[in-house]
XYZ file of N, CA, C and O in Angstrom:
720
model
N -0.018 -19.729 5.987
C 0.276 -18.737 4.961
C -0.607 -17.512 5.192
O -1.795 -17.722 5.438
N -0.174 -16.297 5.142
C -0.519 -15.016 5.643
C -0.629 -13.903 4.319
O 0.386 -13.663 3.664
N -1.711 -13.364 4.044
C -2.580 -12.756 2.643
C -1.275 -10.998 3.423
O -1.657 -10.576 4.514
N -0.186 -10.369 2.892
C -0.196 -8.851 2.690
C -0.002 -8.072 1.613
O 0.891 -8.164 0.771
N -1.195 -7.025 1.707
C -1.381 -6.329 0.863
C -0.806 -4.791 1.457
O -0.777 -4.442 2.637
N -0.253 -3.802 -0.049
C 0.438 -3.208 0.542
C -0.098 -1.970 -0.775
O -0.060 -2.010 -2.005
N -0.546 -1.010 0.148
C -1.175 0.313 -1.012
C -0.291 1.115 -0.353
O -0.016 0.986 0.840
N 0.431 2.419 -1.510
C 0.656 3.331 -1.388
C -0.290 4.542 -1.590
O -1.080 4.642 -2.528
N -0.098 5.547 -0.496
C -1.167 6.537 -1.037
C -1.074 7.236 -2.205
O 0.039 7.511 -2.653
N -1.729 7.453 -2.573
C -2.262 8.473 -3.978
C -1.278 9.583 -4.093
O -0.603 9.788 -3.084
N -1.086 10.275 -5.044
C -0.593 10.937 -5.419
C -1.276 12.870 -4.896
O -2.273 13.420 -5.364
N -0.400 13.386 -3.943
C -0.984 14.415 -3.010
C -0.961 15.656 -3.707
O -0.734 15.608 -4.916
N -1.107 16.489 -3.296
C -1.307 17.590 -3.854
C -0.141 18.601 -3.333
O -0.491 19.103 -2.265
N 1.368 19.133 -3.840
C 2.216 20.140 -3.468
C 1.455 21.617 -3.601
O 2.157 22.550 -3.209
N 0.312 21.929 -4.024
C -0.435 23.452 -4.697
C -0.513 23.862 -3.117
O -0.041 24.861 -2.575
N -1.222 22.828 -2.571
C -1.706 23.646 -1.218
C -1.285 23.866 -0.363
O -2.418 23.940 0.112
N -0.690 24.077 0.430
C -0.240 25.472 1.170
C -0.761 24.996 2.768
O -1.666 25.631 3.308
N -0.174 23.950 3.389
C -0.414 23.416 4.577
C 0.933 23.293 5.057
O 1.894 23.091 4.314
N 1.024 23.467 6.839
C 1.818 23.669 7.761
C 2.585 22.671 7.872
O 3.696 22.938 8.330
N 2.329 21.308 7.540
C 2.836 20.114 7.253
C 2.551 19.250 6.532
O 1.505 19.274 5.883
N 3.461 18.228 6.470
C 3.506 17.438 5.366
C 2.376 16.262 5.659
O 1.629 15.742 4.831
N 2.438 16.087 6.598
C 1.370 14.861 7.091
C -0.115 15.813 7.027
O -1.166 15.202 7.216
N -0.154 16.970 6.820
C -1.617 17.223 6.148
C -1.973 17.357 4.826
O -3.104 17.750 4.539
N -1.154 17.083 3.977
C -1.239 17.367 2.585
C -1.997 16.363 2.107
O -1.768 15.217 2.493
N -3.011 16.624 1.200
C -4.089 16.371 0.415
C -3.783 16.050 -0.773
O -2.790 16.425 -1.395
N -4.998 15.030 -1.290
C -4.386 14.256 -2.740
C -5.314 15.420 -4.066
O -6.381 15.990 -4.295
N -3.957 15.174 -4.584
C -5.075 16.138 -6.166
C -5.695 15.112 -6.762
O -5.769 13.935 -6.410
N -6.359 15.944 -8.172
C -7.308 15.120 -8.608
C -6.841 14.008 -9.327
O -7.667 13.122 -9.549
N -5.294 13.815 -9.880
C -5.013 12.725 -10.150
C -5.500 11.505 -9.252
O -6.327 10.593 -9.257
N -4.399 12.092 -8.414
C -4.394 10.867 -6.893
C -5.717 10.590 -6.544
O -5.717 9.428 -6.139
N -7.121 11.169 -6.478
C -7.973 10.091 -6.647
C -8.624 9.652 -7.122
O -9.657 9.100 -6.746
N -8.090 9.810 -8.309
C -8.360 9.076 -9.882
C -7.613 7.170 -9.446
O -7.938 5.991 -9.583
N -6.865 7.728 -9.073
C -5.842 6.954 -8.882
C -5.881 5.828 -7.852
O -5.337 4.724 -7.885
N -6.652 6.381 -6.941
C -7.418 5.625 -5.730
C -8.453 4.507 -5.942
O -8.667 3.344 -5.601
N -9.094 5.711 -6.856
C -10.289 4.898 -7.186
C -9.787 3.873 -8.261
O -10.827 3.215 -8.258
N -9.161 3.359 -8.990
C -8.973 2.811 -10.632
C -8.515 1.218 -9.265
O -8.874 0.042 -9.315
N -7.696 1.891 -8.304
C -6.887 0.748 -7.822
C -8.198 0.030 -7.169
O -8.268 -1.172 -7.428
N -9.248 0.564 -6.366
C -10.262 0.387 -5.582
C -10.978 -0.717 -6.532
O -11.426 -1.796 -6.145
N -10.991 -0.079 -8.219
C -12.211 -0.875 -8.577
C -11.303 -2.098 -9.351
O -11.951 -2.965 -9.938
N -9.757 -2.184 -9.360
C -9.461 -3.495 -9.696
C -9.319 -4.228 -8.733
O -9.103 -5.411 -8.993
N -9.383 -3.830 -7.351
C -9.411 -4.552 -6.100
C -11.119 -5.328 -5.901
O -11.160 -6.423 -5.341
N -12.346 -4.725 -6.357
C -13.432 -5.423 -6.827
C -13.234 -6.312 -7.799
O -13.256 -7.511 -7.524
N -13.039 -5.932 -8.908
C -12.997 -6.923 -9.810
C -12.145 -8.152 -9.595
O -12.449 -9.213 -10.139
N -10.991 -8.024 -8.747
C -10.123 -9.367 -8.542
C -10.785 -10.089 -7.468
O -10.074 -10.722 -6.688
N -11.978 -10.084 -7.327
C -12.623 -10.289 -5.327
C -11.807 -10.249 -4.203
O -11.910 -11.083 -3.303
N -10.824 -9.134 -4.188
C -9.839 -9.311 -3.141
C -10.373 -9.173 -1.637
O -11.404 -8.555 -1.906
N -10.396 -9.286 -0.496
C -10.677 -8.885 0.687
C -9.720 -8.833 1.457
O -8.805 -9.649 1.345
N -9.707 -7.760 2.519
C -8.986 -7.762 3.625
C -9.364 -7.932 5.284
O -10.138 -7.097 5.751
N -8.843 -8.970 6.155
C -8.991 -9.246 7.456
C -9.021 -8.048 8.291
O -9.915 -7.824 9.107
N -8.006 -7.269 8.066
C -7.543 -6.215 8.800
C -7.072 -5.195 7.790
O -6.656 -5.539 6.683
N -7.152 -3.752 8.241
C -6.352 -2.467 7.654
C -5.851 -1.846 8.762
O -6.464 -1.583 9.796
N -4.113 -1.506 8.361
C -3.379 -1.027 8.902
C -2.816 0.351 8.171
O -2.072 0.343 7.191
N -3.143 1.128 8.609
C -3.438 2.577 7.509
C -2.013 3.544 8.920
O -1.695 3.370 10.096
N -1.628 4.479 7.813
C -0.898 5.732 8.478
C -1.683 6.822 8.328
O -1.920 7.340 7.236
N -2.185 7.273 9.584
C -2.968 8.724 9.899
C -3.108 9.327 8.953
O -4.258 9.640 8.644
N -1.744 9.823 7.929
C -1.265 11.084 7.254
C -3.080 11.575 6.091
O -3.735 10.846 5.347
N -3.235 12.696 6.379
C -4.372 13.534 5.236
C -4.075 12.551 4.180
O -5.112 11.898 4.065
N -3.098 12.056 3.253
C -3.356 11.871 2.009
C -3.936 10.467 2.356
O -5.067 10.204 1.949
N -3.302 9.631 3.015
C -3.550 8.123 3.171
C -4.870 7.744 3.229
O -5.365 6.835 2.563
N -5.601 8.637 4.251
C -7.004 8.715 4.460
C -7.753 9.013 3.524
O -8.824 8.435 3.340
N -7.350 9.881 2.848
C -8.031 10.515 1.363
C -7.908 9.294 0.434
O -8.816 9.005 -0.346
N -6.916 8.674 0.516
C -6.445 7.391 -0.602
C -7.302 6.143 -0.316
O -7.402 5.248 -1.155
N -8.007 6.088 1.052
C -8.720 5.196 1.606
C -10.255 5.328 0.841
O -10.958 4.551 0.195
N -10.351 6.518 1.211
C -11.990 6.916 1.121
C -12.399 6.830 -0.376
O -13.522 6.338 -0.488
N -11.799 7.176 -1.603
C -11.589 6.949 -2.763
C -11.429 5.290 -3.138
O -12.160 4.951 -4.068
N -10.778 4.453 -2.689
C -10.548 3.278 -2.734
C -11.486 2.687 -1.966
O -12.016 1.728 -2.527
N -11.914 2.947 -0.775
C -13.182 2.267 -0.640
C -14.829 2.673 -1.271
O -15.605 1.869 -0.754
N -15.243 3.199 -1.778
C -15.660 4.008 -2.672
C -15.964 3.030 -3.857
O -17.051 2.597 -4.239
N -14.292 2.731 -4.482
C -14.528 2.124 -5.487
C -14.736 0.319 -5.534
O -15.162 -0.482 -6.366
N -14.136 0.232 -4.061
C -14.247 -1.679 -4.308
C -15.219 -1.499 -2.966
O -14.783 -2.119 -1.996
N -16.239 -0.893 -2.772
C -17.264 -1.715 -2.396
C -17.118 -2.296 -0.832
O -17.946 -2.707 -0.019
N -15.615 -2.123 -0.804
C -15.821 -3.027 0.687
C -15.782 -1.860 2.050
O -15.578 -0.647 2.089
N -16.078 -2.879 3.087
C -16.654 -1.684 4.480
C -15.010 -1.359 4.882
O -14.565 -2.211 5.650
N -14.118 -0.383 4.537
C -13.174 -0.326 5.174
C -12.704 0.495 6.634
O -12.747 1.696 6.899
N -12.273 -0.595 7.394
C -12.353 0.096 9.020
C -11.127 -0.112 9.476
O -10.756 -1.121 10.077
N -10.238 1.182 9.099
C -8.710 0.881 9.534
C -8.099 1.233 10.653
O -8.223 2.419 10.959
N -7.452 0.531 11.382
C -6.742 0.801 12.226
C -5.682 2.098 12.222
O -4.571 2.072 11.692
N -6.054 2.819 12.669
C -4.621 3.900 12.140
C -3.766 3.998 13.054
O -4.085 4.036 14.242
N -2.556 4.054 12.632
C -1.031 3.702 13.274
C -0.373 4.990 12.985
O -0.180 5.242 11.795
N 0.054 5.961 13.983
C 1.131 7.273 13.955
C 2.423 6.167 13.117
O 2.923 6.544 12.057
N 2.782 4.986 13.683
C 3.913 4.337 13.282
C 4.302 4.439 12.066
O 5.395 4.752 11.596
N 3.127 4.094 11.493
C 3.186 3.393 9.655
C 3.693 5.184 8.823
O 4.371 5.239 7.797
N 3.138 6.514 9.614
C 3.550 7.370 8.643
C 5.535 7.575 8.499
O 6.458 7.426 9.299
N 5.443 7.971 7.069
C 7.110 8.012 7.195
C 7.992 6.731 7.480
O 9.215 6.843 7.386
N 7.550 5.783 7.749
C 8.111 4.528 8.587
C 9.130 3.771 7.511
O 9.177 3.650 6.287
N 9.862 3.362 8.567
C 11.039 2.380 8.013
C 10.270 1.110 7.653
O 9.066 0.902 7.800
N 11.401 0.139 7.052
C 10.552 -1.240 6.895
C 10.598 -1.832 8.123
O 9.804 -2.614 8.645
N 11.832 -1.271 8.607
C 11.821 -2.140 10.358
C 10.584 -1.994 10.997
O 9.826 -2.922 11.276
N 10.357 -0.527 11.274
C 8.852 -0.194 11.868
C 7.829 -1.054 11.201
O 7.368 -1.855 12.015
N 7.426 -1.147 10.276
C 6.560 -1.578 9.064
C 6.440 -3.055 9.383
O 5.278 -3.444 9.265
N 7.090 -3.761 9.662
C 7.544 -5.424 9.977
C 6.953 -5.327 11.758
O 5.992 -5.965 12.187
N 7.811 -4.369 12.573
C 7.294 -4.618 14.176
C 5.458 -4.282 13.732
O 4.634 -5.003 14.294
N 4.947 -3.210 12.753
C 3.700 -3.061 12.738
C 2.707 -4.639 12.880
O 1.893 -5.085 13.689
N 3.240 -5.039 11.785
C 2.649 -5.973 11.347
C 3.148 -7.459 12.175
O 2.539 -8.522 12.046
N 4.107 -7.315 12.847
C 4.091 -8.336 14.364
C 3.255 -8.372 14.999
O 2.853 -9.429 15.486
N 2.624 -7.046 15.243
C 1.500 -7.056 15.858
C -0.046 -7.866 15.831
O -0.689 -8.329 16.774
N -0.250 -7.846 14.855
C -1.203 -8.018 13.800
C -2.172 -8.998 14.540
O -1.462 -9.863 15.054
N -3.383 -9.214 14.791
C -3.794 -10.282 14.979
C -4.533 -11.052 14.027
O -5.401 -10.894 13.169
N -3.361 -12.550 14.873
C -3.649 -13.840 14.214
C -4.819 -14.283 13.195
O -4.873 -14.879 12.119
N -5.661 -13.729 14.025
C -6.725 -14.532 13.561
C -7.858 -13.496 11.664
O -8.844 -13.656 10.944
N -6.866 -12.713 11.844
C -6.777 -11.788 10.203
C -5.709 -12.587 9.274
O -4.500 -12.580 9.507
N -6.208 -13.152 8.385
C -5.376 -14.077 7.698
C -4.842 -13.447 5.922
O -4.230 -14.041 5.034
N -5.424 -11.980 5.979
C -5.280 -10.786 4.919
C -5.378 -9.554 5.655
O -6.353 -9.208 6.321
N -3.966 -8.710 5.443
C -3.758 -7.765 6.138
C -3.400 -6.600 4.569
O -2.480 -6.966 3.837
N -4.311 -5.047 4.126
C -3.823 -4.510 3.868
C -2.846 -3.501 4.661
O -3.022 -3.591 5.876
N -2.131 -2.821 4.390
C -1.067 -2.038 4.971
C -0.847 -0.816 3.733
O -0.318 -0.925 2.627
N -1.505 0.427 4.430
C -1.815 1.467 3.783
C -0.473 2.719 4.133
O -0.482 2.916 5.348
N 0.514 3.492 3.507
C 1.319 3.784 3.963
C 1.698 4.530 3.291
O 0.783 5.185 2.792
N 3.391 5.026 2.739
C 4.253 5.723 2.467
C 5.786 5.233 2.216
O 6.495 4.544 2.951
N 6.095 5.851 0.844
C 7.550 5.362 0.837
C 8.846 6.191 1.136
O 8.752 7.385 0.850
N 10.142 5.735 1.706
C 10.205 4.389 1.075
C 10.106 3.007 1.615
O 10.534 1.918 1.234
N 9.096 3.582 3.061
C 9.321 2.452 3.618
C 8.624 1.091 3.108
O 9.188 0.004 3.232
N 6.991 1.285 2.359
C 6.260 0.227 1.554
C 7.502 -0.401 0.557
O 7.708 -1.608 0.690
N 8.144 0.165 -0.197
C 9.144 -0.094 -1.244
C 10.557 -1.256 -0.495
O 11.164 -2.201 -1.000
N 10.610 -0.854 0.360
C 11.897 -1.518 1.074
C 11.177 -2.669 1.977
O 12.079 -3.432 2.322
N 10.175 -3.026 2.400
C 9.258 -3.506 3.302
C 9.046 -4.683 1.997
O 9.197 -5.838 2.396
N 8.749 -4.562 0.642
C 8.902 -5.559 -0.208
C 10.551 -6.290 -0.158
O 10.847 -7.402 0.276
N 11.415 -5.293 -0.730
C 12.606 -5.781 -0.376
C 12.704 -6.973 0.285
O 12.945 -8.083 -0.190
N 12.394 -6.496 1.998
C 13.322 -7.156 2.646
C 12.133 -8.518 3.055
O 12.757 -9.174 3.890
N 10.968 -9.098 2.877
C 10.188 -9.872 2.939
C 10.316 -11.081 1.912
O 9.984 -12.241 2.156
N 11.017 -10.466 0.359
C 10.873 -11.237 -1.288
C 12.622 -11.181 -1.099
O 13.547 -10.433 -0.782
N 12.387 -12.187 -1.426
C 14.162 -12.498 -1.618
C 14.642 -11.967 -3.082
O 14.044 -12.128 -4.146
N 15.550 -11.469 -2.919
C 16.326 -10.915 -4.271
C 17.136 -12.160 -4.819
O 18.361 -12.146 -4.700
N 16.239 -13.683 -5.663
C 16.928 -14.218 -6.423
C 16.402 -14.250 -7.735
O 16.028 -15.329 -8.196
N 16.335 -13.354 -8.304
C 16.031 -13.611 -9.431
C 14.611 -14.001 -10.635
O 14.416 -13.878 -11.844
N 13.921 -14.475 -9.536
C 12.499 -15.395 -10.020
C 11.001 -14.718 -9.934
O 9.975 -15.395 -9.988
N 11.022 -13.166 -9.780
C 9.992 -12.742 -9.458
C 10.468 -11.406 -10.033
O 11.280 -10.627 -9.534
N 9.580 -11.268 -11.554
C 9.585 -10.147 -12.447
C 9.000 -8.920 -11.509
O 9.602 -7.862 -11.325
N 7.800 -9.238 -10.989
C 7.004 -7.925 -10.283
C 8.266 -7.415 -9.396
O 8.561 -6.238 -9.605
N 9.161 -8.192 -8.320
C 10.018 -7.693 -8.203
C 10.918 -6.732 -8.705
O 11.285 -5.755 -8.052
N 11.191 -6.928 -9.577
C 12.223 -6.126 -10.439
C 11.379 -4.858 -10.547
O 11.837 -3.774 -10.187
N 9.822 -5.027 -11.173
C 9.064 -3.665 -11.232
C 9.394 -2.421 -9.927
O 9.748 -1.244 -9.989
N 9.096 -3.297 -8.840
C 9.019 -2.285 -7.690
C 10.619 -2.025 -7.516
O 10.684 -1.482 -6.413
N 11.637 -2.106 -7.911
C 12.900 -2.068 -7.892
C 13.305 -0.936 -8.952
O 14.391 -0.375 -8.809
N 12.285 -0.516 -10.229
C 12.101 0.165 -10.871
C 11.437 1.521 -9.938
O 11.912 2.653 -9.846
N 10.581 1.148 -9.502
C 9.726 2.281 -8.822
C 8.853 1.591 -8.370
O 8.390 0.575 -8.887
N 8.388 2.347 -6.821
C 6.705 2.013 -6.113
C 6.229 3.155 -6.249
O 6.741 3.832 -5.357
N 5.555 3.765 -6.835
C 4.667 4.920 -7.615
C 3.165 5.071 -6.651
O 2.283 4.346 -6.190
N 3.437 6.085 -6.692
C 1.657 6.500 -5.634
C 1.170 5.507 -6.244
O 1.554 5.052 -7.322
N -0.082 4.969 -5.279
C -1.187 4.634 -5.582
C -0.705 2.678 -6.168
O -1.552 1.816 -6.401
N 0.509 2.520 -6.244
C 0.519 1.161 -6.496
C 0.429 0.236 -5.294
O 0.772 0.386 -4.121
N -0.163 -0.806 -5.979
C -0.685 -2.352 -4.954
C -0.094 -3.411 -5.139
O -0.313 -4.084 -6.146
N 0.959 -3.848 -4.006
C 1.395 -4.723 -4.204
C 0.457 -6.454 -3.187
O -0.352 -6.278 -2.276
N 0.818 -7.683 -3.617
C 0.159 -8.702 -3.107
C 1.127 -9.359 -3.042
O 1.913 -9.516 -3.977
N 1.244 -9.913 -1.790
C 2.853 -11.096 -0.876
C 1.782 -12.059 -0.382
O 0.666 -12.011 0.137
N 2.514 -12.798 -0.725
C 2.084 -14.208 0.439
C 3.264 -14.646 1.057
O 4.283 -14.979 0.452
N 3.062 -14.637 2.626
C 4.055 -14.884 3.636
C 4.065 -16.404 3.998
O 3.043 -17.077 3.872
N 5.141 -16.886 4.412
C 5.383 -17.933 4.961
C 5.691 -18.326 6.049
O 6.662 -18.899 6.543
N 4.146 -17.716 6.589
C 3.991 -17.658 8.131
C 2.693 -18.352 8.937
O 1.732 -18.777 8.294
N 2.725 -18.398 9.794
C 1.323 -18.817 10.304
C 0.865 -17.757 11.421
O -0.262 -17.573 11.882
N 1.804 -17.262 11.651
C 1.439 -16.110 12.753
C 2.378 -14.844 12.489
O 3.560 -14.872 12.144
N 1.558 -13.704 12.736
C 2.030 -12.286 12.193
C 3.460 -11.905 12.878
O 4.330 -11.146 12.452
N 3.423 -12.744 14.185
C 5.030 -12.145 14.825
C 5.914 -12.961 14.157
O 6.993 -12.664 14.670
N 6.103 -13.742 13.393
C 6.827 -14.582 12.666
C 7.447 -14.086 11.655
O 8.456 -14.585 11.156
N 6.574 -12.495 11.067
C 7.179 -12.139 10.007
C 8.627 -11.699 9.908
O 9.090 -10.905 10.726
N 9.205 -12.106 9.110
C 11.098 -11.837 9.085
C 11.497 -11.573 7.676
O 10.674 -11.952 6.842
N 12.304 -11.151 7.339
C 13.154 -10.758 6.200
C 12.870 -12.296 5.588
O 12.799 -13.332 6.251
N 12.694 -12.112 3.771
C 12.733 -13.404 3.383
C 11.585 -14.809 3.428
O 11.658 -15.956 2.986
N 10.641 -14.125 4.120
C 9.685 -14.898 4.220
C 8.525 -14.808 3.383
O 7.537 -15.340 3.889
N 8.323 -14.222 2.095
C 7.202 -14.016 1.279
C 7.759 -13.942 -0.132
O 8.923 -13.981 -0.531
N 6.437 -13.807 -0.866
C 6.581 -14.200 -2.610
C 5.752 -12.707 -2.892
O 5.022 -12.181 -2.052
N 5.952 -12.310 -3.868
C 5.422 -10.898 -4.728
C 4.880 -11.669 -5.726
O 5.451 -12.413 -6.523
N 2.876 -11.224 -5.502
C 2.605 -12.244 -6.201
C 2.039 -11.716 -7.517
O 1.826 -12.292 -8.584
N 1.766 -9.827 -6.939
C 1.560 -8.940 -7.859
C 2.257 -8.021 -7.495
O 3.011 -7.792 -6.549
N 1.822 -7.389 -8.594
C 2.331 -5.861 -8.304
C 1.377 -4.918 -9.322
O 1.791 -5.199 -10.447
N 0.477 -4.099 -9.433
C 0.086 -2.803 -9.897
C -0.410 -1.678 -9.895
O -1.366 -1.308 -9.214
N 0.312 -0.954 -10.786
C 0.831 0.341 -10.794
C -0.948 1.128 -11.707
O -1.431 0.819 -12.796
N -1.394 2.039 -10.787
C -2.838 2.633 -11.482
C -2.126 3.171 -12.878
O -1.808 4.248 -12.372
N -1.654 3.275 -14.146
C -0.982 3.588 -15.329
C -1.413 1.849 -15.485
O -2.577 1.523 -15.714
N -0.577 1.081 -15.364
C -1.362 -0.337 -16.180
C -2.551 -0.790 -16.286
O -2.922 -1.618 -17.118
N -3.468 -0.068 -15.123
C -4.859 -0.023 -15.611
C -5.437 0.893 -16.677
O -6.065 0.562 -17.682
N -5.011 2.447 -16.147
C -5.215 3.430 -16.984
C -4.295 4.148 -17.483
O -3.961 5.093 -16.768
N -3.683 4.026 -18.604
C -2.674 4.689 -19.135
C -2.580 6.210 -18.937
O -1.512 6.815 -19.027
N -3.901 6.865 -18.629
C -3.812 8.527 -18.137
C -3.545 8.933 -16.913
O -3.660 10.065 -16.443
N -2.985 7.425 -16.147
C -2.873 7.854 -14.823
C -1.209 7.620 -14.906
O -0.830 7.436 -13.749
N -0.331 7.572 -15.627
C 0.992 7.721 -15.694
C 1.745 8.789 -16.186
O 1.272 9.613 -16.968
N 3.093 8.824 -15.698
C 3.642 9.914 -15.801
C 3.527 10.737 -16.427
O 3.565 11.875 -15.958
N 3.309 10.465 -17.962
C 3.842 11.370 -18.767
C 2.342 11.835 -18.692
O 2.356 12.593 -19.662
N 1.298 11.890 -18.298
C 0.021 12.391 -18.269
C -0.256 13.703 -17.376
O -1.301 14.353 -17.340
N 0.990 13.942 -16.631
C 0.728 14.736 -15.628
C -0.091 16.118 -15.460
O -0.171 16.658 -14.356
C-alpha cells in the first residue's frame, strides 16, 4: 500500500504583470493559504518519502509557505512534466517514483490534480470526499489516497481510496470564496 498526497498550488496572483503564466506569483491570500494547509499537515503528523513538485513560480511559492508551516525539510524533485499536466502525465510521473518512498506528495496544477483523483478513486458511490473534489479542487486543497499498490509503476486507474480531502476555507473560513 502506497501513501499519495496531492497539493494544489495556492492561489496566484493575476495583478502582476509577467510574460507568462508559469511565472506568476501567489498573492497574499494564496499564502495564507499555504501556510493554514502546512500547519494542518503538522498537526496531523503527516510525512512525505518523496516530493514531486511542478517548476511553475506559484508551486514553489506554495512550497516555501507550506514548508514554513509544517516544519518538515522539504526537498522536491521538480518535474517540467507535472506543470499544466494531464492525469495521464501525472500517473507516468508517479510510475516513476521510487519504490522505496512509501509517501509521495505531488505538488501541481489543475485540472490535471482534479482528474488524477478521478481516475485512481473509483466513481461508486462510497467516498463523500469524492463527491467534494467533484464539486471543486480549489487552490491550495490537499487531498490523501491510499493506493493499492506495492510498487509506483503499478499505479492504474482505480487503484486507490480518497481518504481525505481539505480545502484551506474548512480550516479557515477567511480563506474561502466569498472572502476574496
Amino acid at each position: 500500500m502506497k501513501k499519495l498526497f496531492l497539493l494544489r498550488h495556492a492561489k496566484s496572483s493575476w495583478d502582476d504583470q509577467v510574460a507568462r503564466d508559469f511565472d506568476r506569483p501567489l498573492n497574499d491570500k494564496g499564502k495564507r493559504a499555504a501556510a493554514t494547509i502546512g500547519t494542518f499537515v503538522k498537526r496531523e503528523n503527516l510525512t512525505f518519502d518523496l516530493v514531486l513538485a511542478s517548476p511553475a513560480v506559484r508551486v514553489i511559492e506554495t512550497l516555501e509557505h507550506f514548508e514554513e508551516a509544517c516544519g518538515l525539510a522539504i526537498e522536491p524533485q521538480w518535474d517540467r512534466r507535472i506543470y499544466l499536466a494531464s492525469s495521464v502525465t501525472l500517473i507516468d510521473v508517479l510510475r516513476g517514483a521510487n519504490d522505496e518512498a512509501e509517501s509521495v506528495l505531488m505538488v501541481g496544477h489543475n485540472p490535471g490534480l482534479e482528474d488524477l483523483v478521478f481516475d485512481l478513486v473509483p466513481d461508486d458511490g462510497s467516498s463523500a470526499a469524492r463527491d467534494e473534489v467533484e464539486t471543486k479542487y480549489p487552490t491550495a486543497a490537499f487531498a490523501e489516497l491510499s493506493l493499492a499498490v506495492e510498487k509506483w509503476e503499478d499505479v492504474a486507474d482505480n487503484c486507490g481510496s480518497l481518504d481525505r480531502f481539505t480545502r484551506p476555507r474548512d480550516l479557515d473560513p477567511s480563506l474561502g470564496p466569498k472572502y476574496n
